[in-house]
XYZ file of C-alpha atoms in Angstrom:
772
model
C 3.731 -57.113 -16.379
C 0.845 -56.330 -13.817
C 2.751 -58.773 -11.119
C 5.770 -56.776 -11.656
C 4.102 -53.018 -11.605
C 3.020 -54.341 -8.183
C 5.499 -55.636 -6.837
C 7.619 -51.863 -7.897
C 4.978 -50.245 -5.912
C 5.158 -52.586 -2.906
C 8.661 -51.940 -2.929
C 8.739 -48.358 -2.914
C 5.878 -47.639 -0.894
C 7.044 -48.453 2.730
C 10.149 -45.763 3.857
C 9.357 -43.066 5.772
C 11.515 -40.120 6.680
C 13.317 -39.428 10.057
C 10.616 -36.680 10.690
C 7.392 -38.519 10.626
C 5.234 -39.193 13.032
C 5.324 -42.021 14.920
C 1.447 -42.456 14.776
C 1.823 -42.353 11.062
C 4.701 -45.204 11.726
C 2.608 -47.737 13.786
C -0.327 -47.375 11.383
C 1.475 -47.851 8.171
C 3.606 -50.659 9.515
C 0.644 -52.775 9.808
C -0.267 -52.525 6.578
C 3.068 -53.330 5.138
C 3.608 -56.620 6.305
C 0.414 -58.174 4.683
C 1.433 -56.416 1.359
C 4.557 -57.459 0.836
C 3.703 -61.200 1.397
C 1.456 -61.008 -0.942
C 3.981 -59.286 -3.462
C 6.251 -61.885 -2.635
C 3.803 -65.110 -3.648
C 2.770 -63.090 -6.904
C 6.225 -63.739 -8.620
C 9.064 -65.962 -8.649
C 11.643 -63.746 -10.541
C 12.256 -61.271 -8.014
C 15.919 -60.682 -8.896
C 15.109 -59.706 -12.627
C 13.085 -56.532 -11.364
C 15.302 -53.234 -10.974
C 14.572 -51.653 -7.623
C 12.847 -48.298 -7.860
C 13.902 -45.363 -5.546
C 12.274 -45.597 -2.228
C 9.737 -42.295 -1.678
C 7.711 -41.217 1.397
C 5.134 -40.284 -1.098
C 2.671 -43.140 -1.135
C 0.604 -44.801 1.910
C -1.841 -47.205 2.065
C -5.338 -46.870 4.002
C -7.648 -50.106 4.493
C -10.818 -49.688 3.065
C -13.119 -53.191 2.929
C -10.416 -55.087 3.826
C -7.888 -53.911 0.819
C -5.008 -52.173 0.782
C -6.181 -48.808 -1.019
C -2.937 -46.459 -2.195
C -2.888 -42.620 -1.986
C -0.489 -39.659 -2.139
C 0.583 -38.573 1.019
C -0.148 -34.910 1.881
C 2.914 -32.653 1.409
C 2.732 -31.387 4.838
C 6.365 -31.660 5.846
C 7.243 -30.333 1.903
C 5.910 -27.013 2.679
C 5.716 -26.727 6.277
C 7.699 -25.280 9.411
C 9.335 -28.908 10.420
C 12.119 -29.976 9.066
C 12.723 -26.847 7.096
C 13.423 -24.373 9.918
C 16.546 -23.211 7.804
C 14.350 -22.168 4.826
C 12.335 -19.599 7.080
C 15.114 -17.512 8.501
C 14.843 -13.937 7.073
C 16.888 -13.207 3.929
C 18.422 -9.387 4.156
C 19.777 -7.466 0.840
C 23.324 -8.471 0.671
C 24.554 -4.766 1.572
C 22.757 -4.816 4.862
C 24.452 -5.009 8.148
C 22.473 -6.691 11.268
C 23.893 -7.474 14.488
C 23.498 -10.818 15.664
C 21.219 -12.860 17.336
C 17.370 -12.338 17.616
C 15.442 -10.074 19.598
C 12.005 -11.302 21.345
C 9.655 -9.787 23.640
C 7.229 -10.996 26.419
C 3.709 -10.577 25.385
C 1.984 -8.399 28.120
C -1.242 -6.456 27.938
C -2.090 -3.272 30.653
C -4.775 -4.210 33.249
C -6.843 -1.176 32.267
C -6.619 0.753 29.065
C -3.918 3.377 28.636
C -4.873 7.115 28.091
C -4.013 9.592 25.518
C -1.441 12.326 26.354
C -2.887 14.688 28.554
C 0.320 17.257 28.616
C 0.535 18.105 24.834
C 3.560 20.562 24.089
C 1.662 23.401 21.671
C 4.788 25.390 21.869
C 6.469 26.324 18.520
C 9.480 23.714 17.644
C 12.831 25.801 17.147
C 15.378 24.818 14.824
C 19.106 25.041 15.868
C 20.965 27.277 14.738
C 23.325 24.599 13.019
C 22.107 21.391 11.734
C 25.263 20.236 12.885
C 24.994 21.462 16.199
C 25.854 18.582 18.961
C 27.699 15.173 19.152
C 26.627 12.226 16.471
C 26.801 8.989 18.906
C 25.060 6.700 16.175
C 25.169 6.604 12.292
C 24.422 3.847 9.727
C 24.646 6.603 6.750
C 26.697 3.947 4.193
C 27.033 3.896 0.820
C 24.351 1.297 -0.355
C 23.106 0.163 -3.572
C 20.383 2.259 -5.515
C 18.203 -0.623 -6.150
C 17.818 -4.547 -4.904
C 20.749 -6.734 -6.418
C 20.303 -9.839 -3.950
C 19.966 -11.039 -0.850
C 21.675 -13.723 2.096
C 20.657 -14.964 5.322
C 21.970 -12.687 7.623
C 22.939 -9.724 5.404
C 26.374 -8.553 4.591
C 29.099 -11.071 5.030
C 31.881 -8.715 6.057
C 32.188 -7.890 9.841
C 30.042 -5.268 11.770
C 31.155 -1.791 11.776
C 30.667 -0.101 14.633
C 27.984 2.530 14.250
C 27.554 3.877 17.603
C 30.238 5.915 19.998
C 32.453 3.667 23.009
C 31.965 4.886 26.053
C 34.975 6.824 27.895
C 34.050 5.083 31.348
C 31.680 3.817 33.396
C 30.355 7.670 34.564
C 29.579 8.393 30.580
C 26.217 8.589 30.767
C 25.907 8.813 26.752
C 23.015 6.716 25.459
C 24.189 3.763 22.965
C 21.590 2.974 20.157
C 21.250 0.250 18.198
C 18.534 -0.029 14.988
C 20.395 -2.884 13.225
C 17.911 -5.773 13.821
C 14.824 -7.561 12.239
C 12.110 -4.678 11.543
C 14.298 -1.981 13.424
C 14.459 1.436 11.691
C 17.041 4.144 13.032
C 19.524 6.235 10.990
C 21.174 8.681 12.942
C 21.381 9.749 16.771
C 22.869 13.411 17.673
C 23.591 14.546 21.227
C 22.836 18.072 21.779
C 22.237 18.443 25.321
C 23.130 16.458 28.155
C 19.539 14.263 28.248
C 18.301 15.597 25.103
C 18.969 13.577 21.497
C 17.737 14.484 18.167
C 17.141 11.374 15.971
C 16.792 10.478 12.150
C 14.715 7.957 10.834
C 15.828 5.750 7.303
C 13.382 6.091 4.307
C 11.692 3.381 2.668
C 14.761 1.372 1.266
C 15.845 2.171 -2.070
C 13.330 5.565 -1.853
C 13.316 8.713 -0.738
C 9.755 8.739 1.183
C 8.232 7.523 4.126
C 9.417 7.914 7.252
C 7.189 6.887 10.139
C 7.876 3.501 11.829
C 10.682 3.522 14.036
C 11.888 0.552 16.215
C 15.272 0.956 17.831
C 17.198 -0.153 20.885
C 18.976 1.961 23.703
C 21.586 1.085 26.537
C 23.394 2.716 29.251
C 20.476 4.296 30.793
C 19.793 6.219 33.667
C 16.177 6.030 36.361
C 15.091 8.915 37.471
C 16.399 11.199 34.733
C 14.165 13.060 32.164
C 15.344 12.330 28.390
C 14.145 13.943 25.432
C 13.869 12.679 22.181
C 13.281 14.531 18.852
C 12.582 12.903 15.651
C 13.455 15.625 13.127
C 12.131 13.799 9.736
C 8.934 13.185 9.559
C 7.235 13.783 6.189
C 3.437 13.295 7.090
C 1.485 16.943 7.436
C -0.822 15.751 10.411
C -0.105 12.461 13.014
C -2.304 11.138 15.726
C 0.365 12.260 18.308
C -1.435 15.881 17.930
C -4.060 14.008 19.331
C -2.972 12.708 22.079
C -1.380 9.317 20.943
C 2.278 8.158 22.731
C 5.324 5.912 21.702
C 5.530 2.087 23.297
C 8.694 1.821 25.434
C 9.880 -2.102 26.468
C 12.575 -2.593 29.575
C 14.139 -5.838 29.341
C 14.717 -5.343 33.631
C 11.027 -4.679 33.852
C 9.818 -7.639 31.941
C 11.854 -9.704 34.275
C 11.115 -8.288 37.280
C 7.379 -7.268 36.763
C 6.514 -8.966 34.206
C 5.918 -5.708 31.918
C 5.911 -5.495 28.491
C 5.160 -3.235 25.260
C 3.713 0.225 27.558
C 3.000 3.788 26.973
C 5.174 6.720 28.070
C 5.646 10.248 27.474
C 5.030 13.493 28.356
C 4.836 16.902 26.608
C 4.191 15.853 23.455
C 4.132 17.742 20.512
C 3.970 17.036 16.201
C 5.348 20.008 14.438
C 6.828 21.390 11.369
C 10.669 22.046 12.219
C 11.591 24.180 9.057
C 13.976 21.585 7.552
C 13.501 20.147 4.058
C 14.042 16.553 2.850
C 13.699 15.690 -0.923
C 11.677 18.844 -1.375
C 9.224 18.146 1.098
C 8.933 19.518 4.455
C 9.543 17.831 7.321
C 7.927 17.291 10.863
C 9.366 16.706 14.584
C 8.013 14.129 17.134
C 9.436 15.223 20.497
C 8.777 13.789 23.866
C 9.962 13.044 27.091
C 10.045 10.120 29.274
C 11.864 8.178 31.901
C 13.869 5.096 32.184
C 12.381 2.539 34.621
C 16.141 1.379 35.858
C 19.824 1.953 35.546
C 22.063 0.136 33.157
C 18.925 -0.503 31.239
C 18.377 -2.333 28.022
C 15.050 -0.478 26.472
C 13.294 -0.695 22.954
C 11.295 2.356 21.707
C 8.919 1.630 18.764
C 5.768 3.263 17.100
C 3.343 0.099 17.258
C 3.524 -3.113 18.915
C 6.571 -4.624 17.188
C 5.652 -8.366 14.909
C 8.091 -9.344 13.097
C 9.132 -11.985 10.482
C 10.519 -14.572 13.069
C 7.502 -13.704 14.980
C 5.012 -14.965 12.656
C 6.819 -18.181 11.491
C 7.282 -18.879 15.803
C 3.822 -18.628 16.117
C 3.104 -20.753 12.864
C 5.544 -23.634 14.134
C 3.720 -23.765 17.111
C 0.622 -24.022 15.628
C 1.890 -27.260 13.194
C 3.682 -28.801 16.716
C 0.053 -28.613 17.969
C -1.603 -31.881 16.921
C -5.163 -31.008 17.658
C -4.501 -27.171 15.975
C -2.950 -28.796 12.900
C -6.176 -30.870 11.978
C -7.673 -27.754 10.820
C -4.877 -25.585 9.661
C -2.649 -26.352 6.718
C 0.600 -24.418 6.531
C 1.909 -23.955 2.813
C 3.737 -21.868 0.573
C 2.274 -18.982 -1.697
C 5.206 -17.978 -3.179
C 9.065 -16.599 -2.221
C 9.243 -12.663 -1.981
C 11.914 -10.599 -3.932
C 14.778 -11.480 -1.772
C 13.788 -15.072 -1.399
C 11.648 -15.085 1.671
C 8.847 -17.605 2.391
C 5.399 -16.114 1.853
C 2.909 -18.402 4.109
C -0.499 -19.090 3.220
C -2.504 -21.077 5.860
C -6.047 -22.772 4.551
C -8.267 -23.158 8.074
C -11.263 -25.599 7.518
C -12.587 -28.908 9.234
C -11.711 -32.136 7.367
C -15.015 -33.054 5.167
C -15.462 -35.034 1.653
C -14.194 -33.635 -1.157
C -18.242 -33.032 -2.527
C -18.533 -30.983 0.520
C -15.385 -29.146 0.197
C -16.294 -27.840 -3.465
C -19.491 -26.557 -1.666
C -18.117 -24.022 1.101
C -17.630 -20.536 0.434
C -14.275 -18.848 1.204
C -13.633 -16.430 2.663
C -9.854 -14.642 2.109
C -7.987 -12.460 4.488
C -4.430 -10.767 4.053
C -2.384 -8.727 6.518
C 1.276 -7.101 6.320
C 1.391 -5.437 2.842
C 2.380 -2.238 4.465
C 5.314 -3.607 6.879
C 4.954 -0.208 9.103
C 1.532 -1.509 10.355
C 2.280 -3.847 12.794
C -1.501 -3.598 14.201
C -2.856 -5.216 11.378
C -0.824 -8.376 12.347
C -2.125 -8.912 15.614
C -5.628 -8.529 14.231
C -4.675 -11.550 11.880
C -3.109 -12.998 14.959
C -6.655 -12.505 16.968
C -8.333 -14.419 13.645
C -6.558 -17.458 13.482
C -6.183 -18.121 16.953
C -10.151 -17.609 17.248
C -10.822 -19.886 13.970
C -8.358 -22.726 15.777
C -9.948 -22.457 19.281
C -12.430 -24.967 21.099
C -15.483 -22.680 20.676
C -18.647 -24.243 19.455
C -18.503 -20.536 16.942
C -15.230 -21.110 15.771
C -16.333 -24.987 15.157
C -19.189 -23.307 13.138
C -17.034 -21.691 10.875
C -14.976 -23.705 10.060
C -17.368 -26.316 9.238
C -19.405 -23.377 7.131
C -16.101 -21.752 5.083
C -12.806 -22.545 3.624
C -10.513 -19.407 5.371
C -7.551 -18.406 3.295
C -5.040 -16.557 5.405
C -1.754 -14.723 4.273
C -0.608 -13.350 6.966
C 2.412 -11.532 5.566
C 2.109 -10.212 2.117
C 5.387 -8.590 2.717
C 8.037 -10.200 4.435
C 11.195 -7.936 2.653
C 9.634 -4.732 3.968
C 8.859 -6.555 7.455
C 12.581 -7.358 7.744
C 14.310 -4.724 6.711
C 12.207 -2.112 8.680
C 10.394 -0.404 5.875
C 6.920 1.562 6.305
C 5.313 1.147 3.355
C 6.905 -0.168 0.674
C 8.856 -3.535 -0.588
C 12.871 -3.981 -1.923
C 11.365 -2.556 -5.215
C 11.016 0.701 -3.747
C 7.314 0.633 -4.777
C 3.727 -0.054 -2.843
C 3.085 -3.515 -3.174
C -1.161 -2.024 -2.666
C -0.730 -0.246 -5.679
C 0.347 -3.449 -8.141
C -2.500 -5.694 -7.950
C -2.908 -5.193 -11.974
C 1.033 -5.221 -12.361
C 2.015 -7.651 -14.978
C 6.034 -7.872 -13.357
C 5.097 -11.086 -11.832
C 8.779 -11.451 -10.749
C 8.798 -7.565 -9.626
C 5.937 -7.917 -7.450
C 5.310 -11.917 -6.929
C 3.337 -11.842 -3.260
C 0.588 -9.740 -4.454
C 0.483 -11.236 -7.854
C 0.384 -14.718 -6.426
C -2.735 -13.448 -3.996
C -4.633 -12.377 -6.948
C -4.140 -15.329 -8.956
C -4.913 -17.325 -5.738
C -8.127 -15.494 -5.492
C -8.657 -15.558 -9.050
C -8.864 -19.450 -9.190
C -10.886 -19.482 -5.803
C -13.640 -17.596 -7.749
C -13.532 -20.220 -10.545
C -14.206 -23.211 -8.234
C -16.019 -21.893 -5.434
C -18.006 -18.734 -4.233
C -15.526 -16.168 -2.304
C -17.782 -14.620 0.024
C -15.640 -12.038 1.473
C -12.139 -10.359 0.808
C -10.371 -7.942 3.365
C -7.088 -7.117 3.701
C -5.985 -5.795 7.204
C -4.249 -2.293 7.318
C -3.195 0.644 10.210
C -4.226 3.800 9.913
C -1.795 7.040 11.482
C -4.569 9.838 11.102
C -7.691 8.821 11.937
C -9.067 7.022 15.566
C -10.844 3.838 15.963
C -11.196 1.015 13.313
C -13.078 1.489 10.131
C -13.411 0.014 6.452
C -13.387 1.224 3.293
C -15.411 -0.848 0.659
C -16.444 -0.832 -2.847
C -19.542 -0.303 -4.763
C -20.856 1.307 -7.822
C -19.888 4.699 -8.116
C -23.507 5.546 -9.791
C -25.988 6.330 -7.470
C -28.876 4.296 -9.207
C -26.945 1.236 -9.157
C -25.905 1.561 -5.401
C -27.179 -1.096 -3.344
C -26.960 -1.124 0.458
C -25.930 -5.121 0.551
C -22.310 -4.324 0.376
C -22.275 -2.412 4.021
C -23.983 -4.559 6.026
C -21.092 -6.467 6.995
C -19.294 -3.089 7.927
C -22.799 -1.999 9.916
C -22.690 -5.580 11.795
C -19.110 -5.216 12.947
C -19.464 -1.855 14.410
C -22.399 -3.382 16.420
C -20.864 -5.953 17.786
C -17.738 -3.666 18.537
C -19.719 -0.312 19.727
C -16.468 0.817 21.367
C -14.093 0.550 18.640
C -15.398 0.429 15.287
C -16.864 3.469 13.546
C -18.893 2.834 10.780
C -19.384 6.784 10.047
C -15.759 6.615 9.330
C -16.376 4.199 6.847
C -16.024 4.624 3.168
C -17.419 3.037 0.070
C -16.056 5.118 -3.206
C -13.753 3.527 -5.576
C -11.556 6.212 -6.931
C -9.369 6.004 -9.868
C -6.106 5.775 -8.334
C -7.204 2.995 -5.875
C -7.546 0.498 -9.322
C -4.332 -1.044 -8.419
C -5.180 -2.154 -4.527
C -5.841 -5.061 -3.420
C -9.725 -4.182 -2.177
C -10.870 -2.561 -5.477
C -9.018 -5.429 -7.609
C -10.353 -8.193 -6.634
C -13.956 -6.422 -6.417
C -13.172 -6.450 -10.231
C -12.990 -10.039 -10.249
C -16.362 -10.405 -8.653
C -15.833 -10.436 -4.850
C -18.849 -8.318 -4.059
C -17.448 -8.239 -0.062
C -14.375 -6.633 -0.438
C -12.716 -4.393 1.568
C -9.898 -2.825 4.087
C -10.398 -2.967 7.560
C -8.398 0.066 9.059
C -6.759 -0.050 12.680
C -5.874 3.260 14.369
C -2.365 3.043 15.379
C -3.530 5.376 18.447
C -6.817 4.103 20.069
C -10.702 5.121 20.228
C -12.301 8.237 20.618
C -16.149 6.717 20.838
C -18.107 4.803 23.236
C -16.561 3.362 26.631
C -13.164 3.297 25.638
C -13.199 6.966 24.549
C -9.712 8.796 24.668
C -7.648 5.350 25.409
C -5.235 3.415 23.485
C -5.182 0.281 21.753
C -3.533 -3.016 23.323
C -2.706 -5.774 21.704
C -5.263 -7.606 23.580
C -7.916 -5.214 22.015
C -6.394 -6.167 18.820
C -6.504 -9.542 18.891
C -10.127 -9.109 20.272
C -10.850 -7.007 17.135
C -9.573 -10.411 15.285
C -12.637 -12.927 17.398
C -15.258 -10.187 16.933
C -14.392 -10.074 12.999
C -15.146 -14.158 13.188
C -18.064 -13.586 15.188
C -19.830 -10.979 12.711
C -19.199 -13.450 9.915
C -21.166 -16.069 11.595
C -23.838 -12.727 12.113
C -23.921 -12.282 8.735
C -24.284 -15.886 7.386
C -26.935 -16.762 10.039
C -29.621 -18.746 8.388
C -32.093 -16.623 10.978
C -31.916 -13.216 8.896
C -33.451 -10.895 11.575
C -29.905 -9.211 12.382
C -29.051 -8.915 8.349
C -32.497 -7.308 7.963
C -32.740 -4.852 10.616
C -28.976 -3.401 9.042
C -30.421 -3.614 5.995
C -33.381 -1.700 6.623
C -30.821 0.683 8.728
C -28.952 1.132 5.576
C -31.813 1.584 3.287
C -32.899 4.757 5.534
C -29.412 5.717 5.294
C -29.141 5.606 1.701
C -32.087 7.585 1.442
C -31.059 10.358 3.497
C -28.149 10.570 1.388
C -30.193 10.570 -1.928
C -31.695 13.693 -0.595
C -28.523 15.786 -0.825
C -27.254 17.149 -4.000
C -25.676 14.420 -5.766
C -23.556 14.869 -9.145
C -24.775 13.123 -11.669
C -21.425 11.774 -12.515
C -18.996 10.121 -10.319
C -16.229 12.434 -8.757
C -13.171 11.526 -7.009
C -13.245 12.321 -3.263
C -10.774 15.273 -1.796
C -7.846 14.627 0.622
C -10.203 15.973 3.381
C -11.839 12.347 4.259
C -8.280 10.760 4.319
C -9.375 8.609 1.759
C -6.595 9.774 -0.729
C -4.767 6.628 1.229
C -6.041 3.620 2.954
C -3.438 4.047 5.917
C -3.393 7.632 6.181
C -0.186 7.981 3.557
C 0.453 9.433 0.143
C 1.870 6.489 -1.736
C 1.794 8.979 -5.301
C 5.382 9.216 -5.392
C 5.996 5.318 -5.215
C 3.791 4.587 -8.284
C 5.712 3.526 -11.113
C 8.336 0.536 -12.454
C 10.535 -0.740 -9.627
C 13.194 0.967 -8.911
C 15.970 -1.424 -10.303
C 13.808 -1.121 -13.589
C 13.473 2.363 -13.217
C 17.325 2.643 -12.964
C 18.260 -0.244 -15.912
C 15.716 2.747 -18.159
C 17.888 5.669 -17.048
C 21.084 3.713 -18.271
C 19.297 2.585 -21.561
C 17.319 5.562 -22.295
C 17.479 7.129 -25.561
C 17.821 10.532 -26.449
C 14.268 12.130 -26.360
C 12.671 13.148 -29.732
C 11.122 16.504 -30.013
C 7.806 17.025 -31.465
C 7.227 18.304 -35.142
C 5.729 21.513 -33.314
C 9.285 21.971 -31.859
C 11.633 21.310 -34.118
C 9.920 23.621 -36.572
C 10.147 26.375 -33.912
C 12.895 28.508 -35.365
C 15.816 30.127 -32.871
C 14.327 33.800 -33.756
C 10.800 33.152 -32.889
C 12.243 31.363 -29.182
C 14.497 34.506 -28.896
C 11.693 36.948 -29.500
C 9.209 34.752 -27.268
C 12.049 35.038 -24.421
C 11.960 38.704 -25.002
C 8.055 39.128 -25.036
C 7.850 37.058 -22.048
C 6.412 38.499 -19.264
C 4.848 41.439 -21.258
C 0.942 41.693 -21.496
C -0.762 43.084 -24.505
C -4.003 45.030 -24.095
C -6.198 45.528 -27.339
C -8.629 48.305 -27.453
C -10.757 48.397 -30.833
C -12.906 50.856 -31.630
C -15.458 50.788 -34.031
C -18.826 53.382 -34.382
C -21.037 50.568 -34.737
C -20.254 48.143 -31.846
C -19.155 48.182 -28.585
C -15.378 48.435 -27.259
C -13.145 45.459 -27.214
C -11.137 44.537 -24.583
C -9.585 41.183 -24.872
C -7.053 39.484 -27.641
C -10.078 36.996 -28.274
C -12.762 39.820 -28.764
C -10.229 41.134 -31.627
C -9.540 38.074 -33.075
C -13.584 37.064 -33.231
C -13.889 40.281 -35.033
C -11.395 40.064 -37.425
C -12.793 35.685 -38.410
C -16.497 37.593 -38.603
C -15.615 39.932 -41.159
C -13.337 37.580 -43.160
C -16.495 34.687 -42.906
C -18.812 37.561 -43.927
C -16.529 38.499 -46.772
C -15.925 34.922 -47.643
C -20.019 34.178 -47.790
C -20.660 37.013 -49.804
C -18.212 36.348 -52.867
C -19.509 32.710 -52.639
C -22.634 33.615 -53.125
C -21.869 36.188 -55.762
C -20.176 33.559 -58.038
C -16.655 34.750 -57.281
C -14.446 32.623 -55.268
C -10.603 33.582 -55.890
C -9.413 32.064 -52.446
C -7.671 34.089 -50.179
C -4.102 34.196 -51.744
C -5.473 34.818 -55.413
C -8.223 37.569 -54.805
C -7.543 40.497 -56.210
C -6.759 43.809 -53.735
C -9.817 46.015 -55.062
C -12.601 44.287 -56.967
C -15.285 46.467 -58.539
C -19.001 44.622 -58.820
C -21.838 46.172 -59.657
C -23.322 48.023 -56.801
C -26.725 45.592 -56.374
C -24.239 42.738 -55.727
C -22.385 44.220 -52.830
C -22.928 43.314 -49.248
C -25.628 45.671 -46.972
C -22.849 46.783 -44.979
C -20.300 47.967 -47.992
C -23.352 49.872 -50.301
C -21.841 52.926 -49.153
C -18.246 52.000 -50.723
C -17.503 50.945 -54.412
C -14.280 48.802 -52.849
C -14.287 45.801 -51.308
C -11.557 44.795 -49.064
C -9.181 42.362 -50.022
C -9.288 39.095 -48.206
C -6.051 39.056 -47.877
C -5.987 41.781 -45.821
C -8.754 41.059 -43.783
C -7.359 39.097 -41.237
C -4.202 41.980 -40.657
C -6.191 44.444 -39.105
C -9.171 46.263 -38.749
C -10.364 48.714 -41.565
C -11.806 51.050 -39.742
C -8.930 51.925 -37.381
C -6.122 51.103 -40.371
C -3.988 49.275 -37.944
C -1.791 45.914 -38.434
C -2.562 42.907 -36.090
C 0.333 42.000 -34.030
C -0.599 38.239 -34.769
C 0.289 39.386 -38.801
C 3.200 41.700 -38.082
C 5.154 39.612 -36.619
C 7.218 42.496 -34.975
C 7.933 43.441 -31.812
C 6.725 47.221 -32.204
C 3.298 48.439 -33.307
C 3.063 50.155 -36.347
C 0.791 52.608 -37.819
C -0.446 51.483 -41.288
C -0.609 54.912 -43.415
C -4.027 55.325 -45.245
C -2.732 54.902 -48.612
C -0.831 51.479 -47.722
C -1.383 48.904 -50.548
C -0.358 45.152 -49.561
C 0.695 42.380 -51.940
C -1.923 40.680 -53.439
C 0.089 37.508 -52.995
C 0.489 37.950 -49.299
């Protein structure tokens, strides 16, 4: 039996698929020959052994002259090689997608691009009619209210014509297009010869979040000043008010001069336009510019695009590199709601298993908000630094195990959303959700970090974002809300990063408060798991207003350099020489000591909206909280009639009619008593009645007479000595049932008891029933 098992193992261990590396084939073929010879001499009854299926997962290693079997690493099972079809973007099945892939060259300007100097501060005038002008591009079609399915390439039917057709070669109408990966353009209207009004599509299956734009323009004319106006932006403030410029990419300029994305625009304005969208005021972004070439194909964008296809092209390049692939393993974290692969990268130097367990982990994520493309460029800089040949990169790989999730929301990236996934919800508010099928990426990330915390120390977690309302780079951290329990250690890493990037990073813009509304974010949720250094790194869409880079935009080179500085700061943070750490700690202790001298509330409170922490990316996600769009629609179909409360059921139509008649009428109570000051409010009047009632009840109880409010006689004769001090001048004690009905000094009934729309004055001889 032992021989048969060994024979089966030898027979089924040496077969390889077509995509195995040649070097692995050569090494394993050398082991195959002696192993098969040994198997042939072990048993003569080979015909009785049923052959097992061939496998590529068992390989042999020579250890001390013996062939030791082991399982092959599942590199090709999860990687890009041999499975390119699995990495193609999947679209919602009703979505129209133009054929072909959009590609841009990588380029950075030789000098920092300045902010816009010609700001248009004049008031934007709304056209007399919203239908003014000719519609030249329109993709407003009937679409599903929630996600139902996906496929590669989107809609199966033929592509509809969204743009107008040119009448001839002299027609100067621009041809717009936005139905490509990460594109966003809903409608374009020509309101002048060279003046166009544009509308952006909201996040899919929502009515919110219009910020990200990325579209194509053809049939351009050089030397002509065009004006573009986006009319349905929803944010109250924007960095366009402070000099941010849109981006332009010209295919002719890239082919002839090698110039890629660059900033363009004059007379930039961002102002309220008087229109409404979903009961929210709309704002217009307007700018003028010139195209560089005639009959050119150009692209305009809010920030440097980085698509799902760009990510997989970069990962495929890493896997094909034999040197970098030794340190970086690409695996699949999960599949998104639309079925797109979500890659997770493990970067570390090969080491023995015992050494790997003792290595602390560093977890980095990006693009949970699809429109924050600058976070992908920062992640790209981190990855390129870690896989580089520098001694610092090798030291980081030796010291840590890096887990990188470069794109947490691939579905939103593909369709061109700004903030939400295909559920119509913000993923960065659902880290604590139990709906695994609706939010698979954040659920898998939370589970991965939780398992890492069980097996090793997680030194740091950082979620990369972009910010649309503040300059510079800064972080949001987590610390105990009680002042007595705060420690400066959680602020050391951001302070070190600010010292390494003095021209980009602003430590004064960092916040470390944990708000209740942020409990579902990755930063707070993983901090609750025990990751003390849990941050959100915010990078401005615009640029810097500090240091030598003041008044300039960020480029892709700046963003990648920020990623490299992040890794360098990690080395300083963990340096065995604690000189830098101690210096930062002393500086932070002084800062916190100064903060302690300011008036601080004893209880933690939420910060106001003015510090821009109401949203980690400068956008409000309160509208996207709640269940996913498809579950919300299902609840509407299956919801029952709402039951009324007992108070609502007991409210008679007569009372509701009387309340409707008295709606808007104010009653002023003026009660005069010779022994007390005047009462001018209903509450004082009721207190006056209740005081008399309680005083009378206590007097009757003390004298042994307690008939209750309903059995009390109308008038009770008591000895003069047993009467209360206030009633010794009279011989009659008022009935308890009459006390709350009105004040006996003015003989007026209370509106509370009278139940009438008109006030009546009670006669002096009025006797109420004893059982009232």
